[in-house]
GROMACS .gro file of C-alpha atoms in nm:
model
  225
    1UNK     CA    1   0.962   1.607   0.982
    2UNK     CA    2   0.921   1.876   1.242
    3UNK     CA    3   0.839   2.201   1.061
    4UNK     CA    4   0.778   2.375   1.329
    5UNK     CA    5   1.075   2.321   1.495
    6UNK     CA    6   1.253   2.389   1.214
    7UNK     CA    7   1.103   2.749   1.156
    8UNK     CA    8   1.178   2.811   1.552
    9UNK     CA    9   1.529   2.751   1.487
   10UNK     CA   10   1.561   2.984   1.192
   11UNK     CA   11   1.387   3.257   1.380
   12UNK     CA   12   1.622   3.216   1.666
   13UNK     CA   13   1.899   3.453   1.509
   14UNK     CA   14   1.642   3.725   1.464
   15UNK     CA   15   1.306   3.856   1.273
   16UNK     CA   16   1.210   3.640   0.948
   17UNK     CA   17   0.920   3.681   0.729
   18UNK     CA   18   0.730   3.359   0.527
   19UNK     CA   19   0.874   3.300   0.230
   20UNK     CA   20   1.209   3.418   0.364
   21UNK     CA   21   1.200   3.117   0.588
   22UNK     CA   22   1.108   2.853   0.336
   23UNK     CA   23   1.403   2.977   0.131
   24UNK     CA   24   1.640   2.931   0.408
   25UNK     CA   25   1.471   2.598   0.558
   26UNK     CA   26   1.475   2.459   0.209
   27UNK     CA   27   1.895   2.622   0.150
   28UNK     CA   28   1.977   2.430   0.531
   29UNK     CA   29   1.859   2.113   0.421
   30UNK     CA   30   1.929   2.087   0.043
   31UNK     CA   31   1.596   2.064  -0.037
   32UNK     CA   32   1.535   1.767   0.008
   33UNK     CA   33   1.219   1.797   0.220
   34UNK     CA   34   1.071   2.094  -0.008
   35UNK     CA   35   0.793   2.336   0.170
   36UNK     CA   36   0.539   2.541   0.003
   37UNK     CA   37   0.462   2.866   0.152
   38UNK     CA   38   0.119   2.789   0.288
   39UNK     CA   39   0.239   2.530   0.513
   40UNK     CA   40   0.532   2.829   0.661
   41UNK     CA   41   0.207   3.036   0.703
   42UNK     CA   42  -0.020   2.767   0.825
   43UNK     CA   43   0.289   2.644   1.035
   44UNK     CA   44   0.344   3.047   1.184
   45UNK     CA   45  -0.051   3.091   1.240
   46UNK     CA   46   0.004   2.772   1.497
   47UNK     CA   47   0.290   2.879   1.647
   48UNK     CA   48   0.150   3.223   1.710
   49UNK     CA   49  -0.182   3.084   1.860
   50UNK     CA   50   0.060   2.875   2.111
   51UNK     CA   51   0.277   3.198   2.185
   52UNK     CA   52   0.624   3.037   2.052
   53UNK     CA   53   0.589   3.318   1.791
   54UNK     CA   54   0.457   3.680   1.745
   55UNK     CA   55   0.449   3.918   1.492
   56UNK     CA   56   0.664   4.233   1.518
   57UNK     CA   57   0.599   4.508   1.199
   58UNK     CA   58   0.698   4.449   0.859
   59UNK     CA   59   1.034   4.502   0.659
   60UNK     CA   60   1.059   4.769   0.396
   61UNK     CA   61   0.876   4.589   0.110
   62UNK     CA   62   0.613   4.557   0.352
   63UNK     CA   63   0.656   4.144   0.464
   64UNK     CA   64   0.515   4.094   0.838
   65UNK     CA   65   0.782   3.986   1.027
   66UNK     CA   66   0.802   3.689   1.263
   67UNK     CA   67   0.999   3.721   1.595
   68UNK     CA   68   1.003   3.447   1.844
   69UNK     CA   69   0.946   3.471   2.207
   70UNK     CA   70   1.076   3.346   2.543
   71UNK     CA   71   0.812   3.019   2.530
   72UNK     CA   72   0.946   2.987   2.166
   73UNK     CA   73   1.299   2.979   2.297
   74UNK     CA   74   1.233   2.695   2.545
   75UNK     CA   75   1.042   2.504   2.311
   76UNK     CA   76   1.339   2.493   2.096
   77UNK     CA   77   1.587   2.435   2.376
   78UNK     CA   78   1.396   2.094   2.478
   79UNK     CA   79   1.327   2.000   2.131
   80UNK     CA   80   1.744   2.001   2.100
   81UNK     CA   81   1.792   1.844   2.446
   82UNK     CA   82   1.516   1.576   2.361
   83UNK     CA   83   1.650   1.269   2.166
   84UNK     CA   84   1.384   1.156   1.872
   85UNK     CA   85   1.137   0.921   1.973
   86UNK     CA   86   1.173   0.629   1.771
   87UNK     CA   87   0.929   0.389   1.954
   88UNK     CA   88   0.646   0.531   1.745
   89UNK     CA   89   0.811   0.510   1.408
   90UNK     CA   90   0.626   0.731   1.137
   91UNK     CA   91   0.460   0.458   0.883
   92UNK     CA   92   0.701   0.319   0.624
   93UNK     CA   93   0.544   0.272   0.310
   94UNK     CA   94   0.779   0.056   0.168
   95UNK     CA   95   0.774  -0.190   0.493
   96UNK     CA   96   0.336  -0.175   0.439
   97UNK     CA   97   0.396  -0.259   0.087
   98UNK     CA   98   0.567  -0.562   0.159
   99UNK     CA   99   0.359  -0.650   0.472
  100UNK     CA  100   0.045  -0.676   0.240
  101UNK     CA  101   0.215  -0.802  -0.061
  102UNK     CA  102   0.301  -1.124   0.150
  103UNK     CA  103   0.000  -1.368   0.038
  104UNK     CA  104  -0.131  -1.108  -0.189
  105UNK     CA  105  -0.307  -1.344  -0.494
  106UNK     CA  106  -0.164  -1.258  -0.835
  107UNK     CA  107   0.174  -1.067  -0.653
  108UNK     CA  108   0.533  -1.191  -0.681
  109UNK     CA  109   0.696  -1.081  -0.397
  110UNK     CA  110   1.057  -1.129  -0.498
  111UNK     CA  111   0.935  -0.912  -0.769
  112UNK     CA  112   0.815  -0.629  -0.580
  113UNK     CA  113   1.152  -0.671  -0.391
  114UNK     CA  114   1.353  -0.675  -0.683
  115UNK     CA  115   1.197  -0.351  -0.865
  116UNK     CA  116   1.290  -0.142  -0.533
  117UNK     CA  117   1.656  -0.248  -0.457
  118UNK     CA  118   1.716  -0.102  -0.841
  119UNK     CA  119   1.547   0.228  -0.728
  120UNK     CA  120   1.705   0.214  -0.410
  121UNK     CA  121   2.081   0.153  -0.534
  122UNK     CA  122   1.997   0.442  -0.790
  123UNK     CA  123   1.899   0.708  -0.512
  124UNK     CA  124   2.190   0.590  -0.313
  125UNK     CA  125   2.482   0.584  -0.612
  126UNK     CA  126   2.257   0.972  -0.668
  127UNK     CA  127   2.307   1.088  -0.322
  128UNK     CA  128   2.667   0.937  -0.330
  129UNK     CA  129   2.753   1.143  -0.661
  130UNK     CA  130   2.590   1.455  -0.508
  131UNK     CA  131   2.839   1.439  -0.197
  132UNK     CA  132   3.097   1.378  -0.430
  133UNK     CA  133   3.049   1.685  -0.572
  134UNK     CA  134   2.974   1.881  -0.206
  135UNK     CA  135   3.328   1.771  -0.093
  136UNK     CA  136   3.488   1.893  -0.367
  137UNK     CA  137   3.517   2.260  -0.227
  138UNK     CA  138   3.545   2.259   0.169
  139UNK     CA  139   3.195   2.380   0.308
  140UNK     CA  140   3.270   2.712   0.418
  141UNK     CA  141   2.908   2.802   0.576
  142UNK     CA  142   2.642   2.629   0.775
  143UNK     CA  143   2.396   2.562   0.529
  144UNK     CA  144   2.674   2.367   0.313
  145UNK     CA  145   2.742   2.165   0.619
  146UNK     CA  146   2.366   2.093   0.666
  147UNK     CA  147   2.345   2.008   0.367
  148UNK     CA  148   2.587   1.739   0.350
  149UNK     CA  149   2.467   1.576   0.700
  150UNK     CA  150   2.137   1.568   0.566
  151UNK     CA  151   2.322   1.407   0.213
  152UNK     CA  152   2.478   1.165   0.436
  153UNK     CA  153   2.194   1.059   0.611
  154UNK     CA  154   2.019   0.971   0.290
  155UNK     CA  155   2.345   0.796   0.196
  156UNK     CA  156   2.330   0.585   0.473
  157UNK     CA  157   1.934   0.539   0.489
  158UNK     CA  158   1.951   0.415   0.157
  159UNK     CA  159   2.217   0.157   0.234
  160UNK     CA  160   2.070   0.036   0.508
  161UNK     CA  161   1.715   0.015   0.289
  162UNK     CA  162   1.956  -0.251   0.020
  163UNK     CA  163   2.033  -0.420   0.295
  164UNK     CA  164   1.710  -0.488   0.464
  165UNK     CA  165   1.550  -0.576   0.096
  166UNK     CA  166   1.854  -0.830   0.095
  167UNK     CA  167   1.765  -0.963   0.403
  168UNK     CA  168   1.358  -0.991   0.321
  169UNK     CA  169   1.461  -1.206  -0.020
  170UNK     CA  170   1.656  -1.417   0.164
  171UNK     CA  171   1.402  -1.502   0.444
  172UNK     CA  172   1.135  -1.573   0.163
  173UNK     CA  173   1.369  -1.851  -0.024
  174UNK     CA  174   1.445  -1.972   0.306
  175UNK     CA  175   1.061  -2.013   0.404
  176UNK     CA  176   1.005  -2.166   0.034
  177UNK     CA  177   1.240  -2.427   0.125
  178UNK     CA  178   1.077  -2.495   0.446
  179UNK     CA  179   0.774  -2.509   0.273
  180UNK     CA  180   0.869  -2.748  -0.030
  181UNK     CA  181   1.018  -2.971   0.268
  182UNK     CA  182   0.714  -2.981   0.455
  183UNK     CA  183   0.511  -3.044   0.165
  184UNK     CA  184   0.733  -3.325   0.044
  185UNK     CA  185   0.729  -3.499   0.427
  186UNK     CA  186   0.376  -3.484   0.405
  187UNK     CA  187   0.297  -3.674   0.128
  188UNK     CA  188   0.543  -3.944   0.243
  189UNK     CA  189   0.334  -3.974   0.494
  190UNK     CA  190  -0.017  -3.979   0.294
  191UNK     CA  191   0.193  -4.241   0.083
  192UNK     CA  192   0.291  -4.438   0.396
  193UNK     CA  193  -0.099  -4.409   0.509
  194UNK     CA  194  -0.235  -4.573   0.169
  195UNK     CA  195   0.046  -4.870   0.207
  196UNK     CA  196  -0.073  -4.949   0.565
  197UNK     CA  197  -0.419  -5.098   0.408
  198UNK     CA  198  -0.259  -5.290   0.151
  199UNK     CA  199  -0.042  -5.457   0.317
  200UNK     CA  200  -0.329  -5.540   0.601
  201UNK     CA  201  -0.518  -5.745   0.331
  202UNK     CA  202  -0.251  -5.958   0.186
  203UNK     CA  203  -0.324  -6.245   0.390
  204UNK     CA  204  -0.674  -6.237   0.345
  205UNK     CA  205  -0.874  -6.481   0.156
  206UNK     CA  206  -1.033  -6.418  -0.181
  207UNK     CA  207  -1.396  -6.247  -0.161
  208UNK     CA  208  -1.645  -6.547  -0.069
  209UNK     CA  209  -1.390  -6.764   0.021
  210UNK     CA  210  -1.384  -6.863   0.370
  211UNK     CA  211  -1.061  -6.817   0.614
  212UNK     CA  212  -0.934  -7.202   0.689
  213UNK     CA  213  -1.007  -7.265   1.027
  214UNK     CA  214  -0.716  -7.268   1.324
  215UNK     CA  215  -0.594  -7.589   1.420
  216UNK     CA  216  -0.683  -7.653   1.811
  217UNK     CA  217  -0.405  -7.655   2.044
  218UNK     CA  218  -0.317  -7.934   2.211
  219UNK     CA  219  -0.415  -8.195   1.994
  220UNK     CA  220  -0.172  -8.496   1.846
  221UNK     CA  221  -0.101  -8.650   1.473
  222UNK     CA  222  -0.430  -8.853   1.576
  223UNK     CA  223  -0.642  -8.587   1.667
  224UNK     CA  224  -0.674  -8.735   2.004
  225UNK     CA  225  -0.572  -8.579   2.347
   0.00000   0.00000   0.00000
C-alpha cells in the first residue's frame, strides 16, 4: 500500500494537516487500511525531505498545513500513469503458511486449508453484505464511489482466494493418490524380487545330495559310440 502517494493525492486539491489527511484517507478507502497519525506525520516528513511537500503556515486551530509542490505533482502523475508492478509481489502470509505446511511434521495441511476456506468465505459474505448496503443508495460523492471500488476489489480477491484453496486441496488429493499408486507399484516389485530366488531353487537337490550327472551326448543304448 502506497501511503506516500495516497497522501500526495489528498494534498493535490489543497492544503491539509496531518489528522485531516488520516481522516480523508480512511474515508476514501472505507477504513480498509487504517492509518495512525504517527504513520501520516512520518510519511509527511519523508515527503518534505524529498521536496514533494512543504509546510505552509497553520490553520485557525494551529494545525501545521502541508502543501504539495510541483515535484510532488509530477511524482503523483507518474504514479497514476504507471501500472502496479506485479513482478515483485508482496509477501502473502497464506501462501507462505501453506508452503511451510507441506511436509511439516504433525501438520495436516488439508485441515489448514479447510480452516482458511471457512474464514475466507465468511469474509467474502461480509464484504458482499457491505456492498449490498452501499448500493442501496446511489453513491452521491467521490468517497462513496471510492469505497465501493475498494469493496468490490476485496470481494474479487476473496473469491479468487477461495478458488485457489479449492485448487490446492484438489492437487493434494491427486498427489496423495499418485504416491499411493507408486508405493503399490514398488511393493509389487519387491514381491517379484522375493519370488525370483524361490523359483530358481525349485530344481535343486536337497542339501547334502549330489546332483545327478548329466547324460553325455552321442551315446546309444549300449553306451557305445
